[in-house]
Short mmCIF file of C-alpha atoms and ligand atoms in Angstrom, two decimals:
data_model
loop_
_atom_site.label_atom_id
_atom_site.label_comp_id
_atom_site.label_asym_id
_atom_site.label_seq_id
_atom_site.Cartn_x
_atom_site.Cartn_y
_atom_site.Cartn_z
CA MET A 1 0.29 -0.27 0.29
CA SER A 2 1.15 3.42 -0.76
CA ILE A 3 1.09 5.57 2.15
CA GLU A 4 1.48 9.26 0.79
CA LEU A 5 0.87 13.27 2.29
CA HIS A 6 -0.73 15.66 0.00
CA ILE A 7 -0.56 19.12 1.03
CA LEU A 8 -2.93 21.67 -0.10
CA GLY A 9 -2.79 24.46 2.51
CA SER A 10 0.30 25.12 4.39
CA GLY A 11 -0.14 28.78 5.98
CA SER A 12 -1.75 30.17 9.42
CA ALA A 13 -4.52 32.94 10.08
CA THR A 14 -5.14 34.78 6.83
CA PRO A 15 -3.95 33.25 3.08
CA ILE A 16 -1.38 34.84 0.64
CA PRO A 17 -1.53 33.93 -2.51
CA GLY A 18 -0.09 30.67 -3.33
CA ARG A 19 -0.39 29.87 0.34
CA ASN A 20 -3.97 28.53 2.06
CA PRO A 21 -4.70 27.96 5.17
CA THR A 22 -3.62 25.05 6.84
CA ALA A 23 -5.29 21.42 5.06
CA GLN A 24 -3.46 18.27 4.15
CA LEU A 25 -4.46 14.36 2.66
CA LEU A 26 -3.14 11.51 4.13
CA LYS A 27 -4.03 8.79 1.40
CA LEU A 28 -3.69 5.41 1.77
CA ASP A 29 -4.14 3.57 -1.01
CA GLN A 30 -7.81 4.98 -2.91
CA SER A 31 -8.76 5.86 0.97
CA GLU A 32 -8.25 9.42 2.18
CA VAL A 33 -8.05 11.38 5.48
CA LEU A 34 -8.40 14.59 4.91
CA ILE A 35 -7.03 16.83 7.98
CA ASP A 36 -8.58 19.94 8.79
CA CYS A 37 -9.88 22.06 6.53
CA GLY A 38 -8.99 25.30 6.25
CA GLU A 39 -11.10 28.16 4.00
CA GLY A 40 -10.68 27.31 0.18
CA THR A 41 -9.97 23.24 0.65
CA GLN A 42 -12.33 22.08 -1.55
CA ILE A 43 -10.51 24.61 -4.43
CA GLN A 44 -7.37 23.52 -3.48
CA MET A 45 -8.53 19.86 -4.08
CA LEU A 46 -10.32 20.76 -7.51
CA ARG A 47 -6.64 22.10 -8.34
CA PHE A 48 -4.46 19.40 -7.39
CA ARG A 49 -6.85 17.10 -8.59
CA HIS A 50 -8.50 15.00 -5.54
CA LYS A 51 -11.67 13.49 -5.30
CA ALA A 52 -13.71 14.59 -2.35
CA SER A 53 -14.91 11.17 -2.93
CA ARG A 54 -12.47 9.73 -2.04
CA ILE A 55 -12.32 11.34 2.06
CA LYS A 56 -13.75 8.65 4.63
CA VAL A 57 -12.52 10.43 7.24
CA ILE A 58 -11.76 13.98 8.49
CA LEU A 59 -10.07 15.10 11.85
CA ILE A 60 -10.04 18.27 12.65
CA SER A 61 -7.55 19.34 15.16
CA HIS A 62 -9.29 22.91 16.56
CA LEU A 63 -12.35 25.91 15.55
CA HIS A 64 -9.48 28.47 14.81
CA GLY A 65 -11.17 29.21 11.64
CA ASP A 66 -7.90 28.90 9.29
CA HIS A 67 -8.21 25.02 10.51
CA TYR A 68 -11.98 24.40 9.67
CA LEU A 69 -13.70 27.40 7.69
CA GLY A 70 -13.45 24.93 4.60
CA LEU A 71 -15.35 21.98 5.90
CA PRO A 72 -19.16 23.35 5.67
CA GLY A 73 -18.63 24.49 1.86
CA LEU A 74 -16.92 20.73 1.35
CA LEU A 75 -19.80 18.97 3.03
CA SER A 76 -22.24 20.98 0.92
CA SER A 77 -20.30 19.62 -2.12
CA MET A 78 -20.03 16.67 -0.80
CA HIS A 79 -23.98 16.53 -0.33
CA LEU A 80 -24.82 18.59 -3.96
CA MET A 81 -23.01 15.75 -5.18
CA GLY A 82 -24.82 13.22 -4.16
CA ARG A 83 -22.62 11.87 -2.09
CA LYS A 84 -24.40 8.26 -0.43
CA GLU A 85 -21.01 7.09 1.57
CA PRO A 86 -20.84 7.61 4.99
CA VAL A 87 -18.02 10.59 6.26
CA HIS A 88 -16.65 10.13 9.78
CA LEU A 89 -15.52 12.81 11.29
CA PHE A 90 -13.73 14.26 14.15
CA GLY A 91 -13.22 17.37 15.80
CA PRO A 92 -14.19 19.62 18.97
CA PRO A 93 -17.37 19.23 20.83
CA GLN A 94 -18.87 22.36 19.70
CA LEU A 95 -18.02 21.51 15.72
CA LYS A 96 -21.17 19.76 15.73
CA GLU A 97 -23.42 22.72 16.91
CA ILE A 98 -21.25 25.32 13.98
CA LEU A 99 -21.96 22.48 11.57
CA ASP A 100 -25.98 21.54 12.83
CA PHE A 101 -26.72 25.79 12.79
CA GLN A 102 -24.95 25.60 8.96
CA PHE A 103 -27.60 23.34 7.62
CA LYS A 104 -30.47 24.26 9.92
CA VAL A 105 -30.42 28.01 8.45
CA SER A 106 -29.95 26.60 5.32
CA GLU A 107 -32.85 24.11 5.30
CA THR A 108 -29.99 21.75 4.07
CA VAL A 109 -30.94 17.82 4.82
CA LEU A 110 -27.58 15.86 3.98
CA LYS A 111 -27.83 13.02 1.50
CA PHE A 112 -25.17 11.04 3.28
CA PRO A 113 -24.49 10.01 6.90
CA LEU A 114 -22.36 12.28 8.49
CA HIS A 115 -21.13 10.41 11.74
CA PHE A 116 -19.79 12.93 14.29
CA TYR A 117 -17.26 11.70 17.15
CA PRO A 118 -16.26 14.80 19.43
CA THR A 119 -11.98 14.57 20.89
CA GLN A 120 -10.81 16.04 23.69
CA ASP A 121 -7.15 17.57 24.79
CA ALA A 122 -7.29 16.15 28.23
CA GLU A 123 -4.74 13.01 26.91
CA VAL A 124 -4.09 10.78 24.46
CA ALA A 125 -6.97 9.18 22.98
CA HIS A 126 -7.68 6.38 20.41
CA LEU A 127 -10.12 7.36 17.48
CA THR A 128 -10.34 4.52 15.28
CA GLU A 129 -8.63 2.60 13.43
CA PHE A 130 -8.71 2.95 9.65
CA CYS A 131 -6.89 1.29 6.41
CA GLY A 132 -4.37 -1.16 8.86
CA PHE A 133 -3.64 2.34 11.20
CA ASP A 134 -4.80 3.35 14.62
CA ILE A 135 -5.24 7.09 14.69
CA TYR A 136 -5.16 8.46 17.88
CA SER A 137 -5.30 12.14 18.95
CA PHE A 138 -3.28 13.89 21.67
CA PRO A 139 -3.30 17.58 23.77
CA LEU A 140 -1.61 20.29 22.37
CA ASN A 141 -0.75 23.56 24.26
CA HIS A 142 -3.02 26.34 21.97
CA ARG A 143 -5.18 28.94 23.32
CA ILE A 144 -8.24 26.61 23.35
CA PRO A 145 -8.56 23.04 23.14
CA THR A 146 -6.22 21.87 20.13
CA THR A 147 -5.55 18.34 19.58
CA GLY A 148 -2.56 16.82 16.88
CA PHE A 149 -3.08 13.58 15.29
CA LEU A 150 -1.02 10.48 15.15
CA PHE A 151 -1.25 7.75 12.77
CA LYS A 152 0.48 4.01 13.67
CA GLU A 153 0.08 1.62 11.10
CA LYS A 154 -0.58 -1.98 12.59
CA PRO A 155 2.31 -4.59 12.59
CA ARG A 156 3.10 -5.76 9.08
CA ARG A 157 2.79 -9.28 9.64
CA GLY A 158 5.34 -11.90 6.61
CA HIS A 159 4.61 -13.08 3.69
CA LEU A 160 5.38 -17.05 3.03
CA ILE A 161 7.15 -17.91 1.11
CA THR A 162 5.36 -20.82 -0.76
CA GLU A 163 8.23 -23.43 -2.36
CA MET A 164 9.02 -23.47 1.62
CA LEU A 165 5.94 -24.56 2.86
CA ARG A 166 6.13 -27.47 0.06
CA GLN A 167 9.67 -28.08 0.48
CA TYR A 168 9.32 -29.01 4.24
CA LYS A 169 5.45 -30.63 3.61
CA ILE A 170 4.29 -27.66 6.43
CA PRO A 171 0.88 -28.39 7.05
CA VAL A 172 -1.65 -25.60 6.16
CA GLU A 173 -3.51 -25.45 9.67
CA MET A 174 0.22 -24.73 10.66
CA TYR A 175 0.05 -21.34 8.05
CA LYS A 176 -1.11 -19.31 10.94
CA GLU A 177 1.25 -19.70 13.28
CA ILE A 178 4.30 -19.21 10.97
CA LYS A 179 2.99 -16.32 9.73
CA ALA A 180 2.74 -15.04 12.94
CA GLY A 181 6.56 -15.74 13.58
CA ALA A 182 7.08 -20.02 14.63
CA ASP A 183 9.64 -21.85 13.68
CA PHE A 184 9.16 -25.57 12.21
CA ILE A 185 10.08 -28.61 13.24
CA THR A 186 9.89 -31.30 11.09
CA THR A 187 8.58 -34.91 11.59
CA ASP A 188 12.42 -35.91 11.77
CA GLY A 189 13.32 -33.25 14.68
CA ASN A 190 14.87 -30.79 12.40
CA LEU A 191 13.94 -26.87 13.54
CA ILE A 192 13.56 -24.57 10.29
CA PRO A 193 13.64 -20.99 12.04
CA ASN A 194 10.98 -19.23 10.77
CA HIS A 195 12.91 -17.14 8.69
CA ILE A 196 13.37 -19.00 6.31
CA LEU A 197 9.78 -19.79 5.69
CA VAL A 198 8.63 -16.24 6.00
CA LYS A 199 9.69 -13.25 3.93
CA ALA A 200 9.77 -10.25 6.10
CA SER A 201 7.50 -7.44 5.49
CA THR A 202 8.07 -3.82 5.33
CA PRO A 203 8.29 -2.14 8.39
CA SER A 204 5.39 -0.54 10.03
CA ILE A 205 4.69 3.47 9.48
CA SER A 206 3.51 6.29 11.78
CA TYR A 207 3.00 10.23 11.34
CA ALA A 208 2.17 12.84 13.09
CA TYR A 209 0.50 15.94 12.84
CA CYS A 210 1.08 18.91 15.33
CA SER A 211 -1.25 22.64 14.94
CA ASP A 212 -0.83 24.59 16.39
CA THR A 213 0.81 24.88 19.59
CA ALA A 214 3.63 26.15 22.04
CA PRO A 215 6.45 23.23 22.31
CA THR A 216 5.43 21.31 24.91
CA LEU A 217 7.36 18.65 26.65
CA SER A 218 3.98 15.83 26.33
CA THR A 219 4.19 16.28 22.89
CA VAL A 220 7.56 15.18 22.41
CA ASN A 221 6.52 11.72 24.38
CA VAL A 222 3.95 10.99 22.14
CA ILE A 223 5.11 11.92 18.50
CA ASN A 224 8.89 9.71 19.49
CA GLY A 225 10.56 8.08 17.22
CA VAL A 226 7.80 8.70 14.33
CA ASP A 227 8.93 8.25 10.69
CA TRP A 228 7.18 11.38 9.75
CA LEU A 229 6.15 14.22 11.29
CA TYR A 230 4.20 17.81 10.71
CA HIS A 231 4.75 20.28 13.22
CA GLU A 232 3.91 24.13 12.99
CA ALA A 233 6.82 26.67 12.67
CA THR A 234 4.57 29.44 12.43
CA PHE A 235 7.74 32.14 13.15
CA LEU A 236 11.47 32.64 13.17
CA HIS A 237 12.90 32.80 16.32
CA GLU A 238 13.56 35.97 15.91
CA LEU A 239 9.71 36.40 16.66
CA ILE A 240 9.81 34.60 19.96
CA ASP A 241 7.63 36.41 22.04
CA ARG A 242 4.55 36.73 19.73
CA ALA A 243 5.29 32.97 19.26
CA THR A 244 5.24 32.42 23.09
CA GLU A 245 2.19 35.11 23.68
CA THR A 246 -0.06 33.51 20.40
CA TYR A 247 0.75 29.73 21.64
CA HIS A 248 3.10 28.21 18.73
CA THR A 249 5.96 27.33 17.72
CA THR A 250 9.41 29.00 16.24
CA ALA A 251 11.38 27.28 13.41
CA LYS A 252 13.80 26.14 15.63
CA GLN A 253 12.03 24.86 18.22
CA ALA A 254 10.23 22.61 16.01
CA GLY A 255 13.67 21.37 14.91
CA GLU A 256 14.14 20.61 18.70
CA ILE A 257 11.32 18.76 19.35
CA ALA A 258 12.11 17.04 15.91
CA GLN A 259 15.62 16.26 17.47
CA SER A 260 14.37 15.65 21.06
CA ALA A 261 11.41 13.28 19.86
CA GLY A 262 14.11 10.99 17.29
CA VAL A 263 11.81 11.43 14.48
CA LYS A 264 12.95 9.99 11.46
CA ASN A 265 11.66 13.43 8.68
CA LEU A 266 10.40 16.66 9.86
CA ILE A 267 7.90 18.99 7.76
CA ILE A 268 7.43 22.26 9.07
CA GLY A 269 4.20 24.62 7.58
CA HIS A 270 1.29 26.67 9.48
CA PHE A 271 3.49 29.65 8.02
CA SER A 272 2.71 33.36 9.14
CA SER A 273 2.33 35.05 5.72
CA ARG A 274 4.90 37.81 6.43
CA TYR A 275 7.01 35.03 5.03
CA ARG A 276 6.81 34.91 1.06
CA ASP A 277 10.28 32.72 1.39
CA LEU A 278 10.39 29.44 2.82
CA LYS A 279 14.07 29.54 2.86
CA PRO A 280 15.34 31.07 6.36
CA LEU A 281 12.76 29.02 8.41
CA GLN A 282 13.65 25.58 7.18
CA ASN A 283 17.44 27.16 7.46
CA GLU A 284 16.58 27.89 10.94
CA ALA A 285 14.59 24.32 12.00
CA ALA A 286 17.74 22.44 10.16
CA LEU A 287 20.18 23.86 12.93
CA ALA A 288 18.94 21.48 15.06
CA PHE A 289 17.29 18.68 12.65
CA ASP A 290 18.71 18.47 8.93
CA GLN A 291 15.61 15.90 7.75
CA VAL A 292 13.29 19.12 7.30
CA ILE A 293 11.43 20.49 4.44
CA ALA A 294 9.05 23.59 4.22
CA ALA A 295 6.08 22.48 3.51
CA GLU A 296 4.46 24.62 0.08
CA ASP A 297 0.58 24.08 -1.01
CA GLY A 298 0.68 21.36 -3.55
CA MET A 299 3.98 19.34 -2.17
CA LYS A 300 3.29 15.33 -2.16
CA PHE A 301 5.21 13.41 0.26
CA THR A 302 5.95 9.61 -0.13
CA LEU A 303 5.81 8.18 3.15
CA ARG A 304 6.65 4.62 1.83
ZN1 ZN B 401 -4.92 28.07 15.75
#
């Protein structure tokens, strides 16, 4: 299964030409998870050729407008396009009130089931299983209740090597056990080690999404060792006072978090509209962690 991350919006509070508020799609084969849905997300989807019909799960981190104002529009378009398939929506409890009110005053009765699951920002929570992944929310440290999201692929089992199964005359009823890691003992007492019988699978993958937040130690523990981390880096460190006051992270701090959490790759985003050139932000994060890329709208990352 291919796993890709598509950036639809990499900006913060206000958009600038070419940089929309936050939204991204995690593509797990043919199914997609939409993570945050800033204003203009559906236009970005058209621009980058994404079909809304592939979105099965939507995760909203918090209720600042740059993370969810595109949602009523996207859901309305799904309705107008005749969607029948359910959407599973996770977000802060008041998101349901906002949507219900919008649909009430517009006299819209959605043609598809919208299943809403409230999130909380007190502790780590398992939200759902989707396409072989466990999806968790975890608390971030922002001005209003905010959660990050963690995607952890379930352990992948190896593939049985058919020729070897035949060669050692292994009974079918043992296949499950062998796939799970057991060795085999032949009738004359020879031990056939598991690695002869099973081809190792590609390792499981993990992805963590952190926007918006002040740098926090508890986050470092949750995202420890992930393969890919998307972390906000709204400001350069020269604006640390502004970052602290608004519960945001600087590029330097984002690099330090990636480094302390021992992640493998860092993508920074959620940039203030004051920055047109992203090089200084990327360079600043790279001082602590050099596997870093500054996100731009339309970028695609192949996570595996
Ligand atoms: Zn925010």
